[in-house]
Amino acid sequence: MTTNSVASSDASQDPASFEEIRAQGHRMLDDMLDYIEHIRERPVWQPIPDSVRARFQDGMPSAPSALSSVHDEFMQFILPFATGNCHPGFMGWVHGGGNTPGMLAEMLAAGLNANLGGRDHIPIEVERQIVRWMRDLFGFPDTATGLFVTGTSMANLLGVLVARTAALGIDVRNTGLAASSERLTAYASSAAHGCVAQAMDLCGLGRAALRIIPADERHRIDLAALDAAIAADRRAGCKPFLVVGTAGTVDIGAIDDLTMLAAIARRENLWFHVDGAFGALAMLAPDLAPRLAGIERADSIALDFHKWGQVPYDSGFILVRDGALHRATFASQASYLRRESRGLAAGSPWPCDFGPDLSRGFRALKTWFTLKVHGADALGAVISRTCALARHLEQRILATPQLELLAPVQLNIVCFRHRGENADQLNARIVADLHESGIAAPSTTMIGGHLAIRAAIVNHRTGQRDVDALIEAVLALGDPVAHRAA
Ligand SMILES: Cc1ncc(COP(=O)(O)O)c(C=O)c1O
């Protein structure tokens, strides 16, 4: 009996009827394509009813359900209450819009169920091909290495870890920081993303070891202040080891002077890491690429394909000039991960030698599909267009007396506010009202001590009418008389 039950295929999760699952699969595909095709007819975002939220308190199901009924549940209770970043009216934070080739590639990747930690298979060659494409894009040498990760927060952490190895030697991996008498210090501007400080925290160097350098009026790192901070740290016996430049700051899209940062890094013998979460891919846009001059001299670059690259989440990436050092920072030996010169265990070095993850999905495939199907030029054109839309929004704000621009528009991000008493409160309310209206979803940030409405135009679907709709809605919601009457 026992033998029989083990031998039976009852435990298999493969469908009893491939005909049925094919039909169901086609319905699921149709639903998602309908969602994208008719995305404009939906609200960008909508408040989640308590009854919907409560459904997700249910315990773990022990009994099976039909795929069709779980899919119905998805359609009714999950899909309508997502973030909304596929919608052209979504302009909050820095969210990409995703695309259909990427979505379909995700399905193929899941079907293949490849583990890209290592071993000898073509999915890893796909990732390596993208590494080569990125080397070429950023003018890195053939010895540079790269890796897909979740996002730029993780890519920045990896960059800091490689920089730490460069400063202290690979022994630090065994002895830990406590064994070192060196007090490492790093530098980034006040406009750098918070994940840079978090990376310092996570790798044990501590947030305080990141010196926050003031930014100038265009939100770029103040180079004289950077020089002074490095000199002061050296006088105090610290060991400056890393400078992080930003290509596209999260608040307003400023680009640090990367050429000067590269020169300072070389002079001071610092690792030069560029956080190019969204901005680095401006290299694909001929009108914007010159603004990134100096990025080709970085030691490492972090970027996300899931932002301006339009690849569905998640698709972060790190590129490291010194591939040997990159590998030395992460590679570990284990008998169960023995490398061979032939068979499935060949193909070393493996991606797990370049980062902390051993099990890794096939993130590269949706990026590969996106680049192949659309082509790099079209992606660059989308990037340029989002910047042109930001300039259109800027012009509309400048031409509207009730509105005030709060920061110079440098790329695709526009920070502004509605004038009025208690402006911070007023603008926070406008943004929450906007979200609940479903018309548009900008986010907020603080600029010069003022709460700003922040529109980051990232999505390839966003057009002038969406930007105009944002302005009209802000004016309608910010008009105190209209608001009182509502
Ligand atoms: C400049 C910058 N760095 C880092 C990040 C973090 O990237 P991720 O959310 O992919 O981890 C962001 C996110 O918007 C960013 O704009």
XYZ file of C-alpha atoms and ligand atoms in Angstrom:
502
model
C 0.000 0.000 0.000
C 2.697 2.406 1.064
C 4.732 1.636 -2.026
C 1.704 2.171 -4.211
C 0.853 5.541 -2.730
C 4.441 6.753 -3.169
C 4.425 5.529 -6.737
C 1.108 7.134 -7.588
C 1.182 10.529 -9.259
C -1.372 12.042 -6.847
C 1.286 14.313 -5.373
C 2.297 15.760 -8.703
C 1.269 19.369 -9.158
C 1.057 18.985 -12.895
C -2.484 19.425 -14.199
C -4.724 16.407 -14.609
C -5.916 17.930 -17.845
C -3.518 20.002 -19.916
C -6.432 20.916 -22.122
C -8.209 22.567 -19.192
C -5.154 24.368 -17.883
C -4.346 25.617 -21.360
C -7.794 27.189 -21.612
C -7.484 28.608 -18.099
C -3.983 29.881 -18.861
C -5.247 31.636 -21.960
C -7.967 33.301 -19.876
C -5.353 34.511 -17.403
C -3.183 35.843 -20.212
C -6.179 37.583 -21.779
C -7.080 39.169 -18.466
C -3.630 40.657 -18.034
C -3.497 41.897 -21.617
C -6.977 43.421 -21.124
C -5.692 45.065 -17.971
C -2.843 46.703 -19.864
C -4.935 47.554 -22.934
C -7.624 49.272 -20.877
C -5.452 50.626 -18.087
C -6.539 54.212 -18.810
C -10.160 53.362 -18.026
C -9.217 52.446 -14.451
C -8.361 54.725 -11.557
C -4.620 54.975 -11.050
C -5.127 53.740 -7.494
C -8.165 53.284 -5.309
C -8.662 53.036 -1.568
C -8.879 49.453 -0.321
C -12.216 48.593 1.329
C -11.905 46.983 4.769
C -13.782 43.951 3.475
C -11.118 43.369 0.833
C -8.241 43.809 3.256
C -9.943 41.427 5.693
C -9.866 38.609 3.129
C -6.101 38.554 3.452
C -6.333 37.713 7.145
C -7.603 34.201 6.365
C -5.402 31.327 7.513
C -3.384 29.021 5.269
C -5.665 26.819 3.148
C -5.264 23.118 3.774
C -7.681 22.051 1.057
C -7.205 22.642 -2.672
C -9.110 25.184 -4.778
C -9.655 25.282 -8.500
C -7.132 27.463 -10.334
C -10.051 29.257 -11.974
C -11.486 30.256 -8.602
C -8.118 31.511 -7.297
C -7.755 33.462 -10.522
C -11.241 34.956 -10.003
C -10.150 35.973 -6.534
C -7.063 37.641 -8.018
C -9.179 39.523 -10.560
C -11.650 40.738 -7.952
C -9.522 41.426 -4.923
C -5.878 41.834 -5.945
C -5.663 43.334 -9.409
C -7.918 46.359 -8.726
C -5.987 47.266 -5.580
C -2.407 47.236 -6.866
C -0.076 50.257 -6.736
C -1.150 51.409 -10.172
C 2.276 52.061 -11.635
C 1.279 50.546 -14.974
C -1.157 53.464 -15.282
C 0.005 56.518 -17.242
C -1.235 58.762 -14.420
C 1.188 57.193 -11.938
C 3.981 59.670 -11.199
C 4.945 58.819 -7.644
C 8.340 57.810 -6.255
C 10.384 56.282 -9.149
C 8.237 53.446 -10.490
C 8.538 51.986 -13.959
C 5.446 51.163 -15.992
C 6.414 47.623 -16.965
C 5.838 46.217 -20.440
C 4.207 43.253 -22.139
C 7.364 41.573 -23.499
C 8.735 41.661 -19.969
C 5.489 40.299 -18.558
C 5.431 37.420 -21.036
C 9.111 36.720 -20.432
C 8.331 36.402 -16.713
C 5.919 33.636 -17.579
C 8.525 31.875 -19.698
C 11.116 32.264 -16.944
C 8.733 30.833 -14.353
C 7.898 27.936 -16.664
C 11.582 27.175 -17.091
C 12.085 27.569 -13.344
C 15.795 28.112 -13.885
C 18.044 28.743 -10.911
C 20.714 31.222 -11.958
C 22.927 30.751 -8.911
C 25.225 28.632 -11.040
C 25.865 25.600 -13.235
C 26.224 25.396 -16.979
C 23.068 26.464 -18.791
C 22.035 29.056 -21.322
C 19.932 31.195 -18.935
C 23.249 32.210 -17.336
C 24.594 33.091 -20.789
C 21.598 35.408 -21.192
C 22.589 37.206 -17.985
C 26.228 37.307 -19.143
C 25.148 38.775 -22.460
C 23.415 41.625 -20.652
C 26.548 42.122 -18.557
C 28.462 42.531 -21.834
C 25.859 44.954 -23.171
C 26.175 47.032 -19.987
C 29.981 46.961 -20.208
C 29.710 48.358 -23.717
C 27.097 50.943 -22.761
C 29.199 52.296 -19.900
C 32.608 51.902 -21.565
C 33.805 49.321 -19.027
C 36.590 46.834 -19.867
C 36.025 43.188 -20.816
C 37.165 42.169 -17.355
C 34.244 43.971 -15.703
C 31.564 41.798 -14.138
C 27.891 42.305 -13.423
C 24.967 40.725 -11.687
C 21.208 41.024 -11.527
C 19.896 41.764 -8.044
C 16.531 42.867 -6.664
C 17.072 46.607 -6.988
C 19.503 49.447 -6.537
C 19.290 49.254 -2.734
C 20.885 45.813 -3.027
C 23.218 46.860 -5.842
C 24.502 49.759 -3.733
C 25.109 47.362 -0.841
C 27.139 45.111 -3.134
C 29.091 48.142 -4.373
C 29.939 49.184 -0.815
C 31.032 45.628 0.004
C 33.390 45.450 -2.990
C 34.762 48.871 -2.044
C 35.326 47.585 1.485
C 37.299 44.633 0.098
C 39.345 47.039 -2.014
C 40.179 49.096 1.074
C 40.874 46.349 3.607
C 41.812 43.331 1.513
C 39.895 40.073 1.244
C 40.980 39.001 4.717
C 38.256 41.237 6.091
C 35.828 38.538 4.988
C 37.343 36.213 7.595
C 38.406 38.542 10.334
C 35.522 40.990 10.174
C 35.781 44.706 10.663
C 36.552 44.394 14.350
C 40.011 43.034 13.499
C 40.890 46.164 11.569
C 42.291 49.260 13.167
C 41.289 51.308 10.125
C 38.345 53.679 10.499
C 36.843 53.688 7.021
C 34.872 56.713 5.894
C 32.680 57.173 2.840
C 31.162 60.238 1.156
C 27.867 61.006 -0.561
C 25.774 64.129 -0.893
C 22.760 65.090 1.174
C 20.710 64.319 -1.956
C 21.897 60.681 -2.099
C 19.302 57.968 -1.579
C 18.874 56.640 1.957
C 19.897 53.148 0.873
C 23.513 54.325 0.641
C 23.557 54.980 4.392
C 21.692 51.728 4.874
C 24.386 49.886 2.913
C 27.017 51.311 5.273
C 24.896 50.128 8.180
C 24.321 46.637 6.760
C 27.960 46.018 5.963
C 28.992 46.883 9.492
C 30.749 50.165 8.807
C 27.945 52.178 10.328
C 25.846 55.024 9.058
C 27.999 57.586 10.836
C 30.958 56.561 8.692
C 29.073 57.971 5.704
C 29.876 61.664 5.619
C 26.938 63.595 4.236
C 28.305 66.326 1.994
C 26.091 69.352 1.301
C 24.542 69.701 -2.141
C 24.592 72.908 -4.194
C 21.506 74.785 -5.400
C 21.135 72.258 -8.249
C 21.274 69.403 -5.710
C 24.730 68.222 -6.863
C 27.429 67.266 -4.418
C 29.488 70.285 -3.330
C 32.980 69.342 -4.482
C 34.833 71.837 -2.275
C 32.962 70.531 0.774
C 33.829 66.987 -0.295
C 37.526 67.847 -0.527
C 37.384 69.491 2.889
C 35.630 66.504 4.477
C 38.168 64.037 3.064
C 41.057 66.183 4.296
C 39.505 66.543 7.757
C 39.002 62.796 8.018
C 42.598 62.094 7.022
C 43.796 64.559 9.661
C 41.655 62.748 12.215
C 43.285 59.425 11.316
C 40.375 57.962 9.342
C 40.765 56.099 6.067
C 38.544 57.566 3.325
C 37.688 54.660 1.021
C 34.565 55.386 -1.003
C 32.751 58.204 -2.734
C 29.228 57.653 -4.047
C 28.027 59.867 -6.865
C 24.395 59.946 -7.896
C 23.195 59.939 -11.483
C 19.610 61.091 -10.977
C 18.864 61.983 -7.369
C 15.651 60.597 -6.013
C 14.151 63.968 -5.050
C 14.724 66.019 -8.196
C 16.806 63.991 -10.664
C 20.077 65.912 -10.267
C 23.292 64.435 -11.629
C 26.495 64.893 -9.652
C 29.571 66.089 -11.535
C 30.768 62.567 -12.234
C 33.908 63.670 -14.089
C 35.087 65.682 -11.107
C 34.113 62.916 -8.686
C 36.142 60.446 -10.750
C 39.131 62.799 -10.596
C 38.789 63.269 -6.828
C 38.415 59.510 -6.345
C 41.576 58.860 -8.349
C 43.554 61.551 -6.524
C 42.408 60.365 -3.110
C 42.536 56.654 -3.940
C 38.821 56.155 -3.236
C 36.451 53.642 -4.756
C 34.061 55.557 -7.038
C 30.570 54.086 -6.980
C 27.718 55.596 -8.997
C 24.143 55.183 -7.814
C 22.407 55.341 -11.158
C 19.173 53.723 -9.991
C 17.169 55.352 -12.729
C 19.537 57.950 -14.219
C 22.257 55.606 -15.456
C 20.048 54.353 -18.283
C 19.945 57.919 -19.638
C 23.053 56.599 -21.435
C 20.558 55.130 -23.901
C 19.295 58.611 -24.835
C 21.742 60.494 -27.097
C 20.480 63.893 -25.885
C 21.025 62.977 -22.226
C 24.066 60.683 -22.286
C 26.613 63.579 -22.318
C 25.224 64.656 -18.925
C 26.551 61.382 -17.479
C 30.128 62.092 -18.567
C 32.488 60.546 -16.043
C 30.315 57.502 -15.350
C 32.671 55.505 -17.591
C 35.358 56.087 -14.955
C 33.329 54.614 -12.092
C 34.553 51.540 -10.244
C 30.991 50.301 -9.907
C 27.545 51.334 -11.103
C 24.185 50.387 -9.601
C 21.047 50.689 -11.726
C 17.531 49.395 -12.154
C 16.026 48.114 -15.377
C 12.647 48.247 -13.630
C 12.602 52.045 -13.569
C 13.411 53.896 -16.808
C 14.162 50.563 -18.497
C 10.433 49.658 -18.217
C 11.221 46.039 -17.306
C 8.685 44.593 -14.835
C 9.800 44.401 -11.189
C 12.308 43.443 -10.017
C 15.368 43.943 -12.098
C 18.253 45.704 -10.365
C 21.826 45.411 -11.602
C 25.403 46.066 -10.567
C 28.406 46.485 -12.832
C 31.913 46.284 -11.340
C 35.025 47.355 -13.222
C 37.411 45.022 -11.369
C 35.794 41.649 -11.924
C 38.456 39.800 -9.945
C 37.842 41.942 -6.888
C 34.097 41.592 -7.325
C 34.483 37.824 -7.291
C 36.911 37.891 -4.377
C 34.326 39.780 -2.333
C 31.667 37.082 -2.584
C 33.016 33.740 -3.824
C 33.122 30.940 -1.267
C 34.089 27.305 -1.554
C 31.714 24.531 -0.628
C 32.006 20.843 -1.422
C 28.386 20.726 -2.555
C 29.104 23.522 -5.049
C 32.148 21.847 -6.624
C 33.000 23.146 -10.082
C 33.827 20.788 -12.900
C 35.267 21.283 -16.354
C 32.409 19.405 -18.005
C 28.852 18.401 -17.265
C 26.226 20.551 -15.588
C 28.623 21.618 -12.824
C 30.902 23.354 -15.364
C 30.782 27.016 -16.383
C 32.570 28.532 -13.384
C 32.627 31.311 -12.257
C 28.964 31.221 -11.425
C 26.714 34.167 -10.585
C 26.682 33.060 -6.919
C 30.400 34.019 -6.886
C 29.458 37.673 -7.428
C 26.806 38.266 -4.802
C 25.176 36.842 -1.692
C 22.365 34.904 -3.416
C 22.774 31.241 -4.230
C 19.239 30.686 -5.448
C 18.506 33.264 -8.101
C 15.618 33.568 -10.531
C 15.869 34.338 -14.223
C 15.485 38.142 -13.878
C 17.718 38.605 -16.883
C 15.129 37.154 -19.270
C 12.580 39.973 -18.995
C 15.383 42.516 -19.471
C 16.696 40.558 -22.472
C 13.228 40.436 -24.007
C 12.704 44.139 -23.393
C 16.002 45.096 -25.007
C 15.530 42.736 -27.943
C 11.854 43.448 -28.628
C 11.969 47.215 -28.247
C 15.633 47.840 -28.974
C 17.893 50.128 -26.993
C 17.116 53.152 -29.194
C 13.400 52.993 -28.427
C 14.134 52.743 -24.709
C 16.351 55.800 -25.022
C 13.549 57.610 -26.867
C 11.134 56.853 -23.998
C 13.664 58.248 -21.536
C 14.053 61.463 -23.580
C 10.302 61.781 -23.913
C 9.684 61.552 -20.165
C 12.157 64.413 -19.735
C 10.330 66.444 -22.406
C 7.068 65.813 -20.525
C 8.718 67.023 -17.326
C 9.714 70.239 -19.130
C 6.125 70.622 -20.357
C 4.903 70.244 -16.774
C 7.496 72.796 -15.655
C 6.231 75.278 -18.270
C 2.632 74.773 -17.176
C 3.606 75.410 -13.557
C 5.570 78.542 -14.438
C 2.577 79.832 -16.420
C 0.108 79.215 -13.573
C 0.170 81.840 -10.798
C -1.417 79.520 -8.196
C 1.491 77.096 -8.585
C 5.126 77.388 -7.594
C 8.085 75.389 -8.900
C 10.243 74.240 -5.965
C 13.306 72.824 -7.714
C 15.007 73.118 -11.092
C 13.817 70.461 -13.532
C 16.879 68.527 -14.666
C 15.562 65.210 -15.913
C 12.102 63.689 -15.480
C 11.160 64.888 -11.988
C 9.148 68.000 -11.195
C 8.696 69.312 -7.658
C 6.093 72.017 -7.148
C 3.310 73.126 -4.865
C 0.030 74.952 -4.772
C 0.403 78.329 -3.125
C -1.690 79.009 -0.071
C -1.787 79.264 3.701
C -0.391 76.257 5.557
C 1.083 75.194 2.242
C 2.572 71.947 3.589
C -0.780 70.799 4.894
C -2.572 72.009 1.795
C -0.247 70.170 -0.580
C -0.222 66.959 1.479
C -4.013 67.047 1.321
C -3.982 67.684 -2.420
C -1.758 64.647 -2.987
C -3.893 62.352 -0.800
C -7.032 63.662 -2.556
C -5.384 63.067 -5.918
C -4.582 59.472 -4.988
C -8.147 58.876 -3.858
C -9.552 60.550 -6.961
C -7.781 57.977 -9.128
C -6.744 60.716 -11.589
C -3.045 60.829 -10.869
C -0.590 59.535 -8.292
C 2.362 61.831 -7.631
C 4.250 61.499 -4.348
C 5.619 64.140 -1.983
C 9.026 65.153 -0.732
C 10.556 68.018 1.217
C 12.413 70.663 -0.804
C 14.084 73.481 1.100
C 11.863 72.766 4.105
C 8.653 72.842 2.048
C 6.426 69.939 1.226
C 6.464 69.456 -2.536
C 4.178 67.611 -4.877
C 6.655 65.431 -6.721
C 5.886 64.099 -10.193
C 8.445 61.596 -11.489
C 7.570 60.745 -15.076
C 8.973 57.299 -15.691
C 6.216 55.353 -17.428
C 6.365 54.934 -21.235
C 2.550 55.236 -21.321
C 2.467 58.704 -19.784
C 1.635 61.447 -22.273
C 0.958 65.173 -22.310
C -2.708 64.671 -21.508
C -1.742 62.895 -18.259
C 0.536 65.735 -17.263
C -2.209 68.251 -18.119
C -4.726 66.202 -16.133
C -2.388 66.346 -13.134
C -2.207 70.147 -13.339
C -5.976 70.534 -13.732
C -6.630 68.220 -10.795
C -4.106 69.991 -8.543
C -5.731 73.330 -9.362
C -9.233 72.003 -8.741
C -8.269 70.334 -5.465
C -6.166 73.256 -4.311
C -8.839 75.862 -4.889
C -10.073 76.543 -1.336
C -13.501 77.709 -2.472
C -14.051 74.682 -4.660
C -12.769 72.482 -1.879
C -15.105 73.952 0.735
C -18.027 73.549 -1.642
C -17.178 69.900 -2.313
C 18.750 57.379 -6.671
C 18.143 56.123 -6.120
N 18.920 55.217 -5.514
C 18.440 54.079 -5.015
C 17.104 53.777 -5.105
C 16.590 52.481 -4.551
O 16.324 51.623 -5.617
P 15.439 50.311 -5.407
O 14.089 50.821 -5.001
O 15.423 49.642 -6.737
O 16.069 49.495 -4.358
C 16.240 54.678 -5.719
C 14.799 54.416 -5.797
O 14.026 55.185 -6.279
C 16.762 55.880 -6.256
O 15.996 56.781 -6.882
